[in-house]
PDB file of N, CA and C in Angstrom:
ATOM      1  N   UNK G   1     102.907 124.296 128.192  1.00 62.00           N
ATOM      2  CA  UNK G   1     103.023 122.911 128.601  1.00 62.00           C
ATOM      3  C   UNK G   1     102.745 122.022 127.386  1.00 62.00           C
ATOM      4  N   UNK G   2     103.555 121.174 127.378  1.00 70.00           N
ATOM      5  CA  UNK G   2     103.561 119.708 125.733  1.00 70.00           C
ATOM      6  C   UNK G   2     102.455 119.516 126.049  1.00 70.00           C
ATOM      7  N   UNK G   3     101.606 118.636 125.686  1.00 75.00           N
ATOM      8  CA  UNK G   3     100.678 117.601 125.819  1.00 75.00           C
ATOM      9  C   UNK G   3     100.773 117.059 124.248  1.00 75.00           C
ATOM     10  N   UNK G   4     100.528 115.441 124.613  1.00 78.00           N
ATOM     11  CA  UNK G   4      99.927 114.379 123.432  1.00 78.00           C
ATOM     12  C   UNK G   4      98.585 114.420 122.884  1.00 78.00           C
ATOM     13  N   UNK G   5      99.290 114.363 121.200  1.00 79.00           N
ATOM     14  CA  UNK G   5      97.695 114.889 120.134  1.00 79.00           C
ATOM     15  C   UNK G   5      97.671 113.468 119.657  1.00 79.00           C
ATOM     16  N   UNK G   6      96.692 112.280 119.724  1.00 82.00           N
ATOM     17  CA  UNK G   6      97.252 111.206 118.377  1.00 82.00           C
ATOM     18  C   UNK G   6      96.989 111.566 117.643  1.00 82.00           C
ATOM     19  N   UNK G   7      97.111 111.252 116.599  1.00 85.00           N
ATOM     20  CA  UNK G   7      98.030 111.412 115.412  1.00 85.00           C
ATOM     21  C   UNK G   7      97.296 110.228 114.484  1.00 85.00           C
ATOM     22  N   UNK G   8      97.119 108.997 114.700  1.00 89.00           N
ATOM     23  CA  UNK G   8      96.646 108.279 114.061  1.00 89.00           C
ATOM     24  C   UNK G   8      97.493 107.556 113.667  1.00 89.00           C
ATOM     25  N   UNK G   9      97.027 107.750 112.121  1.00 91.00           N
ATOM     26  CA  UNK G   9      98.081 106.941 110.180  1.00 91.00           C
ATOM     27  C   UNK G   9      98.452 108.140 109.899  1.00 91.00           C
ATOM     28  N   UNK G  10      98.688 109.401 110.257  1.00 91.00           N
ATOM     29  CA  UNK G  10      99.013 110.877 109.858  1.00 91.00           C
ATOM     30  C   UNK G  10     100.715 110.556 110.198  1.00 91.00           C
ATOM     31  N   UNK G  11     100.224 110.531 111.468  1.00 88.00           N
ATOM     32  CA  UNK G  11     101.588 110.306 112.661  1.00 88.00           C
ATOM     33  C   UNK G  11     102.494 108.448 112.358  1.00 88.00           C
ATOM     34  N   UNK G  12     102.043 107.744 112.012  1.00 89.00           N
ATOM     35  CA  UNK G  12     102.694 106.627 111.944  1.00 89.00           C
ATOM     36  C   UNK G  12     103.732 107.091 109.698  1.00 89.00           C
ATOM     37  N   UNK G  13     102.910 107.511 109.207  1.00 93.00           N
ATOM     38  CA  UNK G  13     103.634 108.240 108.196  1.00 93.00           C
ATOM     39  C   UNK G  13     104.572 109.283 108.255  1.00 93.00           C
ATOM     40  N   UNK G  14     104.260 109.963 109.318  1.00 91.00           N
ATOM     41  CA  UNK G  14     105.426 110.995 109.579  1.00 91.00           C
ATOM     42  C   UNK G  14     106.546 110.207 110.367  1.00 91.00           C
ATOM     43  N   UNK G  15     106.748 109.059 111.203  1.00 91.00           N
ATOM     44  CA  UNK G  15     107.466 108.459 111.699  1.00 91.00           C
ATOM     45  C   UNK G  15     108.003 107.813 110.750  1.00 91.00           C
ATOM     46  N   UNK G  16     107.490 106.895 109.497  1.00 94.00           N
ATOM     47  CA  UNK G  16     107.937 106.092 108.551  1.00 94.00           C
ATOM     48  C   UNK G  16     109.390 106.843 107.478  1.00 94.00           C
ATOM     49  N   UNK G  17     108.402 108.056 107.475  1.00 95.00           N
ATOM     50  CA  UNK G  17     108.999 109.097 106.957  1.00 95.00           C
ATOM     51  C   UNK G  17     110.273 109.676 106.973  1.00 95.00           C
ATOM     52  N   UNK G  18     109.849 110.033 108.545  1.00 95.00           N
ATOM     53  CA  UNK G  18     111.360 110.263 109.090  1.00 95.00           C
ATOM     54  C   UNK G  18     112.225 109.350 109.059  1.00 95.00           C
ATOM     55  N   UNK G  19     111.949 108.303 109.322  1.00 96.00           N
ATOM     56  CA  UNK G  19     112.997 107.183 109.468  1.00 96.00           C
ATOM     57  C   UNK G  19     113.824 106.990 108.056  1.00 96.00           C
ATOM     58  N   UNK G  20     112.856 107.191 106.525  1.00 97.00           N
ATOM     59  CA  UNK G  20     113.279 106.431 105.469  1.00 97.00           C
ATOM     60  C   UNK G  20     114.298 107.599 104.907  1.00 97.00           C
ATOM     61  N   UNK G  21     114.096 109.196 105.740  1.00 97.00           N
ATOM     62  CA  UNK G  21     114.189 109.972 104.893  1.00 97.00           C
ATOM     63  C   UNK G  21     116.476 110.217 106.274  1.00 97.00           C
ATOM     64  N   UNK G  22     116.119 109.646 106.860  1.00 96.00           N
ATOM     65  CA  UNK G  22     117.592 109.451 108.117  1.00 96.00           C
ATOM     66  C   UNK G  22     117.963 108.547 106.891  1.00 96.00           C
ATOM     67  N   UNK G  23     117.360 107.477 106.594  1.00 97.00           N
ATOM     68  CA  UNK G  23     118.384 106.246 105.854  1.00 97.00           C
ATOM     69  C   UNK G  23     119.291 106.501 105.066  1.00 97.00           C
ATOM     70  N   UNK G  24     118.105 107.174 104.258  1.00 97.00           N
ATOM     71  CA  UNK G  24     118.299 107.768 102.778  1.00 97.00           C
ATOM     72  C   UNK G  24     119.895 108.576 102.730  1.00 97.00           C
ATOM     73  N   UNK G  25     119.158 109.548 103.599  1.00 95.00           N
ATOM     74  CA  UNK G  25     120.694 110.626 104.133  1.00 95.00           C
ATOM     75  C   UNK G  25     121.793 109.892 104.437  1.00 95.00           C
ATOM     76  N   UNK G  26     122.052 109.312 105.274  1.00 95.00           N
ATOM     77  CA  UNK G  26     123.294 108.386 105.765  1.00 95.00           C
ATOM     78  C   UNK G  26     123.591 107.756 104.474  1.00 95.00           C
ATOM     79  N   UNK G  27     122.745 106.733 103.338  1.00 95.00           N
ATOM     80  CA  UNK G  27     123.648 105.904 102.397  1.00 95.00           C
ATOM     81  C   UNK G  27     124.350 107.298 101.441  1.00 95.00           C
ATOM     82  N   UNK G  28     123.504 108.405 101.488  1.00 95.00           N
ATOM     83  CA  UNK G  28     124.528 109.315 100.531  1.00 95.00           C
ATOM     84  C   UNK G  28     125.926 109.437 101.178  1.00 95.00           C
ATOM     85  N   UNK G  29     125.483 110.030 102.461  1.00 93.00           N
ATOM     86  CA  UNK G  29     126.816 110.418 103.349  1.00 93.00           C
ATOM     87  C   UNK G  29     127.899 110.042 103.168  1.00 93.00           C
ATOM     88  N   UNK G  30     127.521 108.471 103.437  1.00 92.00           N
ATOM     89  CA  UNK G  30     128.198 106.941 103.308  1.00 92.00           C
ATOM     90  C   UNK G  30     129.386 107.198 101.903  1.00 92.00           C
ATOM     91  N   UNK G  31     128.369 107.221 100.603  1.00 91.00           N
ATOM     92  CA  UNK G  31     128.808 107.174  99.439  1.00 91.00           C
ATOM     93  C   UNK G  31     129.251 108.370  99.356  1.00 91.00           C
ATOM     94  N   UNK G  32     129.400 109.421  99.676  1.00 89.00           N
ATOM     95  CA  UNK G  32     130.297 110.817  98.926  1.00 89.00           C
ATOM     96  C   UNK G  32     131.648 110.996  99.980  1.00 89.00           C
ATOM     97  N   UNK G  33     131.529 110.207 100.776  1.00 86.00           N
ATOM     98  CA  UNK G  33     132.383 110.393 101.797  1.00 86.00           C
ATOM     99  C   UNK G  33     133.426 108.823 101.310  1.00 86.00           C
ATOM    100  N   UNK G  34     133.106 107.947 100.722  1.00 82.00           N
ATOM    101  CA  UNK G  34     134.119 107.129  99.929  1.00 82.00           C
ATOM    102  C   UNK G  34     134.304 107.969  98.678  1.00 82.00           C
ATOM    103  N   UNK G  35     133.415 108.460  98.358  1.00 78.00           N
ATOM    104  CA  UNK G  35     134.348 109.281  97.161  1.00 78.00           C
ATOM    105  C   UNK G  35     135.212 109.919  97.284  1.00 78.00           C
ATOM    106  N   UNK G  36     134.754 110.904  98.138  1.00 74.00           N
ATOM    107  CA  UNK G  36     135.714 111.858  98.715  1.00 74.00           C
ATOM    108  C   UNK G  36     136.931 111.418  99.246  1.00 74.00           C
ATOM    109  N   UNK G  37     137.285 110.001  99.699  1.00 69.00           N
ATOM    110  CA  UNK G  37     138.291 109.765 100.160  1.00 69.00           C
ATOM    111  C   UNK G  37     139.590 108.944  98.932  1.00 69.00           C
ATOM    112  N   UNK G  38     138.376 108.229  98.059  1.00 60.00           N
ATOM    113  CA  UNK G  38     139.559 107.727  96.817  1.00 60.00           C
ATOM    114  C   UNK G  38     140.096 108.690  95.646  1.00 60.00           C
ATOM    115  N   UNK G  39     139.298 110.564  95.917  1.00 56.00           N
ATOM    116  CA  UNK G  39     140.084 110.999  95.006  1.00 56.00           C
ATOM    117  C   UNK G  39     141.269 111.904  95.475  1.00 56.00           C
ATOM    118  N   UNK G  40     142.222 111.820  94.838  1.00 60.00           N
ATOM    119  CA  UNK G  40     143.725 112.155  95.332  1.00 60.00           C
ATOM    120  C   UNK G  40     143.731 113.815  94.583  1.00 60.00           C
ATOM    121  N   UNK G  41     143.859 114.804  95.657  1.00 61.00           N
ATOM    122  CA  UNK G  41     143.479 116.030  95.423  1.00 61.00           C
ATOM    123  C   UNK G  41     144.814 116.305  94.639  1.00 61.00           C
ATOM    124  N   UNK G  42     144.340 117.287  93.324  1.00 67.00           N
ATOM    125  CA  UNK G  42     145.747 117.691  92.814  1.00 67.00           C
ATOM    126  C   UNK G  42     146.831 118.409  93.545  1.00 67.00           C
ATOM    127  N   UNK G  43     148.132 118.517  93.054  1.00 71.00           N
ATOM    128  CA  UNK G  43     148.867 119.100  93.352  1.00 71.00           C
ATOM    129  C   UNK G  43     148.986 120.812  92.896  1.00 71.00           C
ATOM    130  N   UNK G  44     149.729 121.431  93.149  1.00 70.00           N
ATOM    131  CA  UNK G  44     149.361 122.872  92.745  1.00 70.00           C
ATOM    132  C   UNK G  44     150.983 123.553  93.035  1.00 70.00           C
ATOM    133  N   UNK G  45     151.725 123.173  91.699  1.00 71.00           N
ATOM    134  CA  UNK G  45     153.058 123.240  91.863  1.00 71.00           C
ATOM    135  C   UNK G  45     153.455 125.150  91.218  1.00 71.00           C
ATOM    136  N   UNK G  46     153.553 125.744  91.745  1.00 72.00           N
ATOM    137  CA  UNK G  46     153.837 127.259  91.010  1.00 72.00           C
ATOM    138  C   UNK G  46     155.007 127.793  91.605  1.00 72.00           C
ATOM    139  N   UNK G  47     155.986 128.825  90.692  1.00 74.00           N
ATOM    140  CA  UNK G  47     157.312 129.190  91.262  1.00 74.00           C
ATOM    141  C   UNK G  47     157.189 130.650  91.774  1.00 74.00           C
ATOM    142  N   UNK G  48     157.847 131.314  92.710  1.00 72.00           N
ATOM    143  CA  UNK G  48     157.451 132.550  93.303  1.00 72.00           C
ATOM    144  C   UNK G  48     158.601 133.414  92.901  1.00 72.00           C
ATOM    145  N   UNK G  49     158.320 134.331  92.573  1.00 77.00           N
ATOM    146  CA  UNK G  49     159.462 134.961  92.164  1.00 77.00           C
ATOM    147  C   UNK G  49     160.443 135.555  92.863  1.00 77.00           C
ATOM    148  N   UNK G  50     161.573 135.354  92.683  1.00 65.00           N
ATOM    149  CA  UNK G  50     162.754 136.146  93.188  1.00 65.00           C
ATOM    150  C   UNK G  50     163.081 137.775  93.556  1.00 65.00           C
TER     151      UNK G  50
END
């Protein structure tokens, strides 16, 4: 069975935490995922033989 421990300033840091450490993640996301979209993947032109 769960039960509630407080936590205190232990627990209000692990919440801060979590939150800064979601942000953090998403502005990368954000940014590699515009990268990922303005670069134009090469082409890969080769002849097969006859």
């Amino acid at each position: 069975m769960a039960y509630y421990v407080p936590l205190g300033i232990r627990g209000v840091l692990f919440r801060v935490g979590t939150i800064l450490i979601g942000l953090l993640g998403g502005i990368v996301y954000f940014l590699a995922a515009r990268r990922r979209r303005s670069v134009v993947p090469p082409s890969m032109a080769f002849s097969l033989p006859d």
